[in-house]
Amino acid sequence: MKVTLKIKKDNTVETIQHEIESINLLQFQKSLKIIKEVLDIVQKDESLKNLLVGAIESASNEDEEELDTRFLASAVEAFEVLLINIPEKAFELLAAMSGIRYETLMSQKAEDVFDIYDAILEVNDIEKLFKRAKKSLAVTKAMTSFLKKSKKETKRAQA
């Protein structure tokens, strides 16, 4: 799927078409790294942890007014991190998945960035891709565990 990028050079604006394709392994690897960085940010920031816990708890049927108040308080505490760190990582992720340089992506109009986001979702079945990766990693983990146990038993039998 093609998206239009506008690149300013001196006093002119160059319009180019960029093809959004299914993500390749390099893009997938970069994406996973960025997602891990986001999770690390959340783990290190107590206000973000509280915000996420509040969001999860609000999904349950407890006193909604109290949960909403706690959620809002956590959001205010986490505001700086949410505005500075998380959006930057989201745009890095978008750049990695689209194959567009981060600097080029950041120079686009907001509406055009949403078109890029939509194109990524349309071209890639992200949920299917991550489920598939998760399945493969589970198989790898099981095989590694099996090999460790097998090696241990072999050593024990030889002793």
GROMACS .gro file of C-alpha atoms in nm:
model
  159
    1MET     CA    1   0.000   0.000   0.000
    2LYS     CA    2   0.141   0.339  -0.096
    3VAL     CA    3   0.155   0.645   0.127
    4THR     CA    4   0.262   0.994   0.029
    5LEU     CA    5   0.555   1.153   0.208
    6LYS     CA    6   0.641   1.520   0.184
    7ILE     CA    7   1.006   1.604   0.235
    8LYS     CA    8   1.120   1.965   0.266
    9LYS     CA    9   1.450   2.054   0.106
   10ASP     CA   10   1.549   2.418   0.133
   11ASN     CA   11   1.251   2.610  -0.009
   12THR     CA   12   1.094   2.319  -0.196
   13VAL     CA   13   0.877   2.029  -0.093
   14GLU     CA   14   0.937   1.695  -0.260
   15THR     CA   15   0.645   1.453  -0.267
   16ILE     CA   16   0.736   1.085  -0.286
   17GLN     CA   17   0.536   0.765  -0.276
   18HIS     CA   18   0.647   0.511  -0.017
   19GLU     CA   19   0.531   0.151  -0.035
   20ILE     CA   20   0.427   0.004   0.301
   21GLU     CA   21   0.502  -0.367   0.283
   22SER     CA   22   0.474  -0.659   0.520
   23ILE     CA   23   0.738  -0.616   0.785
   24ASN     CA   24   1.062  -0.804   0.737
   25LEU     CA   25   1.280  -0.960   1.006
   26LEU     CA   26   1.489  -0.648   1.060
   27GLN     CA   27   1.176  -0.436   1.109
   28PHE     CA   28   1.031  -0.703   1.339
   29GLN     CA   29   1.351  -0.711   1.545
   30LYS     CA   30   1.356  -0.330   1.576
   31SER     CA   31   0.988  -0.333   1.672
   32LEU     CA   32   1.042  -0.588   1.950
   33LYS     CA   33   1.336  -0.386   2.083
   34ILE     CA   34   1.124  -0.070   2.099
   35ILE     CA   35   0.837  -0.254   2.268
   36LYS     CA   36   1.083  -0.385   2.529
   37GLU     CA   37   1.208  -0.030   2.586
   38VAL     CA   38   0.850   0.086   2.646
   39LEU     CA   39   0.795  -0.195   2.895
   40ASP     CA   40   1.121  -0.100   3.069
   41ILE     CA   41   1.000   0.261   3.096
   42VAL     CA   42   0.673   0.143   3.248
   43GLN     CA   43   0.854  -0.088   3.494
   44LYS     CA   44   1.079   0.194   3.615
   45ASP     CA   45   0.806   0.455   3.659
   46GLU     CA   46   0.580   0.400   3.961
   47SER     CA   47   0.314   0.642   3.834
   48LEU     CA   48   0.289   0.454   3.504
   49LYS     CA   49   0.258   0.124   3.690
   50ASN     CA   50  -0.024   0.274   3.897
   51LEU     CA   51  -0.187   0.402   3.580
   52LEU     CA   52  -0.181   0.058   3.419
   53VAL     CA   53  -0.303  -0.114   3.734
   54GLY     CA   54  -0.583   0.143   3.753
   55ALA     CA   55  -0.677   0.079   3.392
   56ILE     CA   56  -0.690  -0.296   3.452
   57GLU     CA   57  -0.888  -0.256   3.773
   58SER     CA   58  -1.136  -0.021   3.610
   59ALA     CA   59  -1.221  -0.304   3.373
   60SER     CA   60  -1.356  -0.496   3.673
   61ASN     CA   61  -1.685  -0.397   3.834
   62GLU     CA   62  -1.555  -0.233   4.151
   63ASP     CA   63  -1.657   0.116   4.268
   64GLU     CA   64  -1.612   0.297   3.936
   65GLU     CA   65  -1.605   0.647   4.082
   66GLU     CA   66  -1.318   0.560   4.319
   67LEU     CA   67  -1.128   0.379   4.042
   68ASP     CA   68  -1.177   0.673   3.805
   69THR     CA   69  -1.040   0.913   4.064
   70ARG     CA   70  -0.735   0.692   4.126
   71PHE     CA   71  -0.685   0.646   3.753
   72LEU     CA   72  -0.697   1.022   3.694
   73ALA     CA   73  -0.451   1.087   3.977
   74SER     CA   74  -0.212   0.829   3.833
   75ALA     CA   75  -0.247   0.980   3.486
   76VAL     CA   76  -0.155   1.323   3.619
   77GLU     CA   77   0.153   1.179   3.796
   78ALA     CA   78   0.255   0.989   3.481
   79PHE     CA   79   0.178   1.280   3.248
   80GLU     CA   80   0.538   1.385   3.187
   81VAL     CA   81   0.656   1.032   3.106
   82LEU     CA   82   0.349   0.971   2.890
   83LEU     CA   83   0.404   1.291   2.691
   84ILE     CA   84   0.779   1.267   2.653
   85ASN     CA   85   0.896   0.905   2.652
   86ILE     CA   86   0.602   0.698   2.538
   87PRO     CA   87   0.502   0.901   2.227
   88GLU     CA   88   0.864   0.909   2.112
   89LYS     CA   89   0.878   0.530   2.138
   90ALA     CA   90   0.545   0.499   1.956
   91PHE     CA   91   0.684   0.703   1.666
   92GLU     CA   92   1.005   0.499   1.667
   93LEU     CA   93   0.790   0.187   1.643
   94LEU     CA   94   0.588   0.337   1.358
   95ALA     CA   95   0.909   0.429   1.174
   96ALA     CA   96   1.051   0.078   1.221
   97MET     CA   97   0.736  -0.093   1.100
   98SER     CA   98   0.684   0.139   0.802
   99GLY     CA   99   1.042   0.143   0.679
  100ILE     CA  100   1.039   0.523   0.691
  101ARG     CA  101   1.332   0.702   0.854
  102TYR     CA  102   1.234   0.842   1.196
  103GLU     CA  103   1.332   1.198   1.097
  104THR     CA  104   1.124   1.177   0.780
  105LEU     CA  105   0.826   1.040   0.971
  106MET     CA  106   0.847   1.316   1.231
  107SER     CA  107   0.842   1.583   0.960
  108GLN     CA  108   0.507   1.462   0.822
  109LYS     CA  109   0.169   1.618   0.898
  110ALA     CA  110  -0.024   1.443   1.175
  111GLU     CA  111  -0.302   1.334   0.939
  112ASP     CA  112  -0.047   1.176   0.704
  113VAL     CA  113   0.110   0.986   0.995
  114PHE     CA  114  -0.231   0.835   1.070
  115ASP     CA  115  -0.246   0.724   0.704
  116ILE     CA  116   0.091   0.553   0.751
  117TYR     CA  117  -0.035   0.386   1.069
  118ASP     CA  118  -0.349   0.266   0.891
  119ALA     CA  119  -0.141   0.130   0.602
  120ILE     CA  120   0.081  -0.068   0.841
  121LEU     CA  121  -0.225  -0.224   1.003
  122GLU     CA  122  -0.383  -0.298   0.666
  123VAL     CA  123  -0.074  -0.463   0.517
  124ASN     CA  124   0.031  -0.656   0.829
  125ASP     CA  125  -0.182  -0.875   1.051
  126ILE     CA  126   0.005  -0.762   1.363
  127GLU     CA  127  -0.194  -0.977   1.605
  128LYS     CA  128  -0.136  -1.287   1.393
  129LEU     CA  129   0.233  -1.203   1.359
  130PHE     CA  130   0.288  -1.166   1.734
  131LYS     CA  131   0.085  -1.479   1.812
  132ARG     CA  132   0.299  -1.668   1.564
  133ALA     CA  133   0.621  -1.536   1.720
  134LYS     CA  134   0.492  -1.622   2.066
  135LYS     CA  135   0.410  -1.976   1.952
  136SER     CA  136   0.757  -2.024   1.804
  137LEU     CA  137   0.923  -1.890   2.117
  138ALA     CA  138   0.717  -2.129   2.331
  139VAL     CA  139   0.830  -2.422   2.117
  140THR     CA  140   1.190  -2.305   2.145
  141LYS     CA  141   1.159  -2.274   2.522
  142ALA     CA  142   1.010  -2.623   2.548
  143MET     CA  143   1.287  -2.771   2.332
  144THR     CA  144   1.555  -2.593   2.536
  145SER     CA  145   1.402  -2.726   2.856
  146PHE     CA  146   1.384  -3.077   2.710
  147LEU     CA  147   1.749  -3.061   2.598
  148LYS     CA  148   1.863  -2.943   2.942
  149LYS     CA  149   1.673  -3.225   3.114
  150SER     CA  150   1.802  -3.478   2.863
  151LYS     CA  151   2.161  -3.364   2.916
  152LYS     CA  152   2.116  -3.378   3.294
  153GLU     CA  153   1.975  -3.731   3.279
  154THR     CA  154   2.255  -3.844   3.049
  155LYS     CA  155   2.517  -3.712   3.294
  156ARG     CA  156   2.334  -3.876   3.584
  157ALA     CA  157   2.311  -4.210   3.403
  158GLN     CA  158   2.682  -4.202   3.321
  159ALA     CA  159   2.777  -4.135   3.684
   0.00000   0.00000   0.00000
